[in-house]
XYZ file of N, CA, C and O in Angstrom:
412
model
N -7.885 -1.305 16.180
C -7.613 -2.041 15.424
C -5.945 -1.237 15.324
O -6.360 -0.397 15.597
N -5.189 -2.227 14.192
C -4.611 -1.602 14.454
C -3.940 -0.672 13.495
O -4.988 -1.150 11.968
N -3.308 -0.544 13.324
C -2.579 0.361 11.437
C -1.758 -0.628 10.756
O -1.409 -1.091 11.144
N -3.044 0.116 9.264
C -1.980 -0.473 8.660
C -0.636 -0.187 7.682
O 0.124 -0.370 7.133
N 1.284 0.868 8.635
C 1.643 0.930 8.702
C 1.783 0.527 9.972
O 1.938 0.207 11.077
N 3.703 0.599 9.917
C 4.294 0.923 10.835
C 5.667 1.250 10.401
O 5.946 1.678 9.594
N 5.535 3.177 11.526
C 6.636 3.853 11.130
C 8.526 3.268 10.993
O 8.644 1.915 11.524
N 9.086 3.902 10.756
C 10.862 4.375 10.318
C 11.100 4.660 10.569
O 10.758 5.654 10.728
N 12.552 4.712 11.168
C 13.325 6.442 10.664
C 13.094 6.826 9.760
O 13.293 7.980 10.193
N 13.218 6.732 8.839
C 13.280 7.611 7.821
C 11.923 7.382 6.377
O 12.085 7.671 5.618
N 10.557 6.406 6.750
C 9.637 6.400 6.513
C 8.686 5.288 7.048
O 8.739 5.853 7.872
N 7.914 5.000 6.294
C 7.132 4.063 7.144
C 7.238 2.475 5.735
O 7.039 2.149 4.744
N 6.703 1.607 6.783
C 5.971 -0.092 5.729
C 4.526 0.207 6.004
O 3.827 -0.258 6.858
N 4.081 0.270 4.956
C 2.777 0.539 4.385
C 1.857 -1.367 4.153
O 3.097 -2.205 3.291
N 1.150 -1.748 4.176
C 0.820 -3.179 3.990
C -0.370 -3.064 3.653
O -1.617 -2.800 3.927
N -0.326 -3.800 2.832
C -1.675 -3.584 1.637
C -2.028 -5.016 0.941
O -1.585 -5.769 1.243
N -3.679 -4.700 0.386
C -3.310 -6.495 0.308
C -4.072 -6.737 -1.426
O -5.052 -4.452 -1.825
N -3.638 -6.411 -2.611
C -3.604 -5.867 -3.597
C -4.829 -7.076 -4.420
O -4.585 -7.934 -4.726
N -5.352 -6.272 -5.528
C -5.987 -7.449 -6.588
C -5.700 -6.881 -7.468
O -6.373 -5.219 -8.072
N -5.104 -7.095 -8.614
C -5.170 -6.290 -9.760
C -5.962 -6.943 -10.832
O -7.009 -7.729 -10.250
N -5.928 -6.586 -11.979
C -6.814 -6.873 -12.910
C -8.332 -5.218 -13.045
O -9.076 -6.468 -12.914
N -8.088 -5.369 -12.170
C -9.372 -4.200 -11.423
C -10.501 -3.853 -12.860
O -9.250 -3.599 -13.230
N -11.272 -2.292 -12.007
C -11.748 -1.924 -13.436
C -11.335 -0.880 -13.672
O -11.178 0.046 -14.398
N -10.966 -0.280 -12.024
C -10.035 0.850 -11.879
C -9.064 0.655 -11.323
O -9.091 0.233 -10.371
N -7.783 1.974 -11.273
C -6.711 2.328 -9.428
C -7.897 2.837 -8.301
O -8.123 3.995 -8.833
N -7.340 2.586 -7.498
C -8.676 2.836 -6.424
C -7.840 2.049 -5.152
O -7.256 0.575 -4.615
N -8.174 2.796 -4.358
C -8.260 2.349 -2.294
C -9.625 1.910 -2.309
O -10.062 3.176 -2.142
N -9.687 1.122 -1.329
C -11.080 1.211 -1.231
C -11.059 0.715 1.132
O -11.147 0.465 1.874
N -10.125 1.952 1.510
C -10.017 1.734 3.280
C -9.264 0.268 3.214
O -8.580 -0.449 2.866
N -9.479 0.422 4.815
C -8.688 -1.060 5.264
C -9.347 -1.925 6.455
O -10.336 -2.177 6.291
N -8.844 -3.722 5.388
C -9.073 -4.798 5.365
C -9.333 -5.442 6.963
O -7.225 -5.116 7.189
N -8.982 -5.759 8.055
C -8.725 -6.769 9.174
C -7.980 -8.204 8.494
O -9.294 -9.054 7.978
N -7.134 -8.278 8.398
C -7.087 -10.109 8.334
C -7.786 -11.299 9.650
O -8.200 -10.461 10.275
N -7.256 -12.099 8.874
C -8.184 -13.236 10.089
C -7.043 -13.479 11.301
O -7.291 -14.002 12.307
N -6.022 -13.203 11.141
C -4.828 -13.180 11.863
C -4.980 -11.491 12.666
O -4.198 -11.819 14.072
N -5.682 -10.697 12.097
C -5.348 -9.619 13.136
C -4.840 -8.339 12.565
O -5.309 -6.993 12.981
N -4.527 -8.260 11.752
C -3.173 -7.088 11.270
C -3.836 -6.683 10.388
O -5.046 -7.149 9.160
N -3.908 -5.887 9.786
C -4.417 -4.554 8.992
C -3.411 -4.768 8.173
O -3.045 -4.165 8.100
N -4.847 -3.882 6.799
C -4.226 -4.101 5.269
C -5.138 -2.969 4.907
O -6.426 -2.779 4.675
N -4.298 -1.902 4.143
C -5.160 -1.153 3.128
C -5.617 -1.984 1.664
O -4.476 -2.845 1.777
N -6.608 -1.604 1.131
C -7.065 -2.331 0.632
C -6.402 -1.838 -0.849
O -7.465 -0.594 -1.342
N -6.209 -2.101 -1.989
C -5.836 -1.744 -2.906
C -6.333 -2.290 -4.577
O -6.442 -3.977 -4.339
N -6.595 -1.488 -5.589
C -6.945 -2.402 -6.736
C -6.376 -1.617 -7.442
O -6.319 -0.165 -7.464
N -5.723 -2.404 -8.768
C -5.754 -1.743 -9.946
C -5.572 -2.621 -11.330
O -5.645 -3.460 -11.527
N -6.067 -1.917 -12.577
C -5.633 -2.333 -13.893
C -4.993 -3.484 -13.984
O -5.022 -4.074 -14.773
N -4.009 -2.894 -14.093
C -2.606 -4.286 -14.411
C -2.870 -5.273 -14.140
O -3.486 -5.344 -13.058
N -2.770 -6.034 -15.128
C -1.961 -7.571 -14.572
C -0.586 -8.140 -13.949
O 0.188 -6.862 -14.206
N -0.940 -9.134 -13.097
C 0.255 -9.656 -12.208
C 1.639 -10.113 -13.034
O 1.579 -11.532 -12.862
N 1.618 -9.058 -14.582
C 3.087 -10.138 -15.180
C 4.380 -9.167 -15.195
O 3.915 -7.909 -15.162
N 4.988 -9.695 -14.738
C 6.367 -8.510 -14.892
C 6.631 -7.550 -14.434
O 7.122 -6.497 -14.658
N 5.709 -7.778 -13.380
C 5.964 -6.431 -11.840
C 4.506 -5.072 -12.038
O 5.243 -4.159 -12.222
N 4.348 -5.409 -13.267
C 3.375 -4.402 -14.209
C 2.745 -4.466 -12.942
O 1.765 -2.777 -12.671
N 1.644 -4.903 -12.109
C 0.660 -4.631 -10.695
C 1.782 -4.387 -9.980
O 1.032 -2.554 -9.288
N 3.019 -4.025 -9.555
C 3.639 -4.095 -7.929
C 3.848 -2.508 -9.203
O 3.322 -1.388 -7.761
N 4.387 -2.191 -10.229
C 4.091 -1.028 -10.496
C 3.456 -0.069 -10.720
O 3.070 0.932 -10.115
N 2.147 -0.392 -10.966
C 0.764 0.631 -10.723
C 0.931 0.469 -9.126
O 0.017 1.834 -9.076
N 0.587 -0.372 -8.725
C 0.496 -0.441 -7.406
C 1.399 1.279 -6.738
O 1.033 1.646 -5.970
N 2.858 0.877 -7.141
C 4.227 2.417 -6.074
C 3.053 3.634 -7.134
O 3.727 3.906 -5.796
N 3.032 3.282 -7.936
C 2.151 4.957 -8.269
C 0.826 5.524 -7.807
O 0.772 6.064 -7.569
N 0.188 4.601 -7.203
C -1.215 3.990 -6.936
C -0.379 5.288 -5.969
O -1.553 6.112 -5.168
N -0.032 4.742 -4.924
C -0.003 5.467 -3.586
C 0.773 6.403 -3.294
O 0.765 6.751 -2.443
N 1.815 6.335 -4.069
C 2.249 7.833 -4.293
C 1.794 8.393 -4.897
O 1.669 10.451 -3.942
N 0.802 8.570 -5.155
C -0.228 9.616 -5.747
C -1.447 9.803 -4.802
O -1.540 11.073 -4.005
N -1.431 9.355 -3.764
C -2.469 9.043 -3.421
C -1.747 9.766 -1.731
O -2.581 10.931 -0.474
N -0.531 9.678 -1.334
C -0.134 10.187 -0.488
C 0.493 11.502 -1.075
O 1.371 12.193 0.968
N 0.443 11.625 -1.609
C 1.264 12.772 -2.056
C 3.348 12.974 -1.525
O 3.488 14.015 -2.254
N 4.027 11.384 -2.420
C 5.136 11.672 -3.080
C 5.020 11.225 -3.897
O 4.464 10.156 -4.419
N 6.277 11.880 -4.635
C 6.621 10.922 -5.646
C 6.619 9.391 -5.849
O 6.957 8.364 -4.731
N 6.213 8.466 -7.175
C 6.315 7.058 -7.268
C 7.265 6.995 -6.348
O 8.085 5.581 -6.018
N 8.832 7.124 -6.619
C 10.007 6.538 -6.694
C 10.521 7.014 -5.224
O 11.996 6.016 -4.933
N 10.073 6.650 -4.655
C 9.759 6.799 -2.691
C 9.026 6.326 -2.364
O 8.739 5.530 -1.268
N 8.284 5.171 -3.012
C 7.891 4.328 -2.676
C 8.219 3.028 -3.413
O 8.386 2.265 -5.200
N 8.191 1.754 -2.495
C 8.745 0.386 -2.900
C 7.845 -0.603 -2.752
O 8.143 -0.664 -1.368
N 7.846 -2.136 -2.875
C 8.024 -3.444 -3.005
C 8.804 -3.596 -1.919
O 9.200 -3.739 -2.854
N 8.704 -3.749 -0.805
C 9.918 -4.768 -0.263
C 9.387 -6.298 0.234
O 9.976 -6.625 0.920
N 7.912 -5.773 -0.086
C 7.853 -7.612 0.536
C 6.598 -8.502 0.085
O 5.432 -6.963 0.110
N 6.478 -8.764 -0.140
C 5.154 -10.559 -0.826
C 5.051 -9.980 -2.406
O 3.955 -9.264 -3.228
N 6.509 -9.590 -3.001
C 6.080 -9.250 -4.861
C 5.503 -10.161 -5.395
O 4.760 -9.509 -5.906
N 5.346 -10.774 -5.299
C 4.505 -11.643 -6.217
C 2.920 -12.381 -5.072
O 1.676 -13.434 -5.545
N 3.255 -12.334 -4.085
C 1.857 -12.228 -3.433
C 1.413 -10.483 -3.509
O 0.875 -10.056 -3.470
N -0.300 -11.383 -2.793
C -1.526 -10.286 -2.990
C -1.182 -9.636 -1.252
O -1.313 -8.429 -1.493
N -0.377 -9.964 -0.242
C -0.015 -9.049 0.610
C 1.065 -9.008 0.558
O 1.602 -9.407 0.409
N 1.028 -7.790 0.615
C 2.656 -6.480 0.061
C 2.457 -5.735 1.778
O 1.822 -5.329 2.660
N 3.867 -5.476 0.974
C 4.339 -4.712 2.162
C 5.392 -3.342 1.252
O 6.487 -4.158 0.269
N 5.140 -2.222 1.145
C 5.626 -1.612 0.717
C 6.186 0.217 1.414
O 5.818 -0.051 2.867
N 7.737 0.011 1.252
C 8.609 1.302 2.216
C 8.309 2.556 1.469
O 8.352 2.817 0.275
N 7.503 3.416 2.466
C 7.366 4.797 1.740
C 7.934 5.539 2.680
O 8.506 6.277 3.702
N 9.663 6.176 1.314
C 10.542 7.280 2.361
C 10.091 8.686 2.488
O 9.174 8.814 1.775
N 10.377 9.330 3.709
C 10.111 10.511 3.896
C 9.936 10.843 4.998
O 10.360 9.865 6.127
N 9.161 11.837 5.697
C 8.479 12.421 7.042
C 7.473 10.973 8.080
O 6.648 11.446 7.183
N 7.942 10.054 8.855
C 7.394 9.453 9.549
C 6.100 9.906 9.302
O 4.178 9.596 10.043
N 5.909 11.368 10.756
C 4.662 11.764 11.701
C 3.831 11.976 9.764
O 2.581 11.430 9.925
N 4.557 12.914 9.331
C 3.464 13.277 8.140
C 2.871 11.897 6.981
O 1.448 12.200 6.879
N 3.569 10.846 6.606
C 3.286 9.996 5.449
C 1.952 9.816 6.656
O 1.047 8.195 6.375
N 2.567 9.170 8.073
C 1.397 8.199 9.121
C -0.034 9.069 9.161
O -1.729 8.343 9.075
N 0.635 10.110 9.277
C -1.366 10.974 8.963
C -2.042 11.093 7.688
O -3.268 11.054 7.625
N -1.541 11.139 6.227
C -2.016 10.646 5.756
C -2.461 9.217 5.424
O -3.470 9.386 4.984
N -1.692 8.514 6.144
C -2.560 7.242 5.394
C -3.222 6.808 6.709
O -4.773 6.745 6.749
N -3.836 7.641 7.737
C -4.994 7.964 8.750
C -5.671 8.286 7.895
O -7.316 7.765 8.187
N -5.259 9.237 7.198
C -6.850 10.293 6.074
C -7.466 9.258 5.142
O -8.417 8.962 5.613
N -6.207 7.960 4.342
C -6.883 7.301 3.625
C -7.704 6.166 3.783
O -8.510 6.039 4.172
N -7.536 5.787 5.735
C -7.863 4.406 6.221
C -8.938 5.050 6.665
O -10.359 4.266 6.658
N -9.725 6.379 6.649
C -10.766 6.933 7.419
C -11.233 6.300 8.416
O -12.459 6.089 8.397
């Protein structure tokens, strides 16, 4: 199984499948798509209007990885369920924390 992230010079790109309008904000492990790529599954209570779900996702990922939400940003898939988030920080530390989340 491939990891749901790619390391960068100054952080990681995290691949996420987001489900908005859920009953709770939570991460649900890793899912493999039909094309073989891995995504971290996430659910947020926010609705997908005016960027509310993306902002909730940034906060959720920041909290889960132990980094400020301001270091997390959606850089791809802003209006789709499959998103790429850029997380700034030490790539080795962030990779280890994602591996722990994806269990």
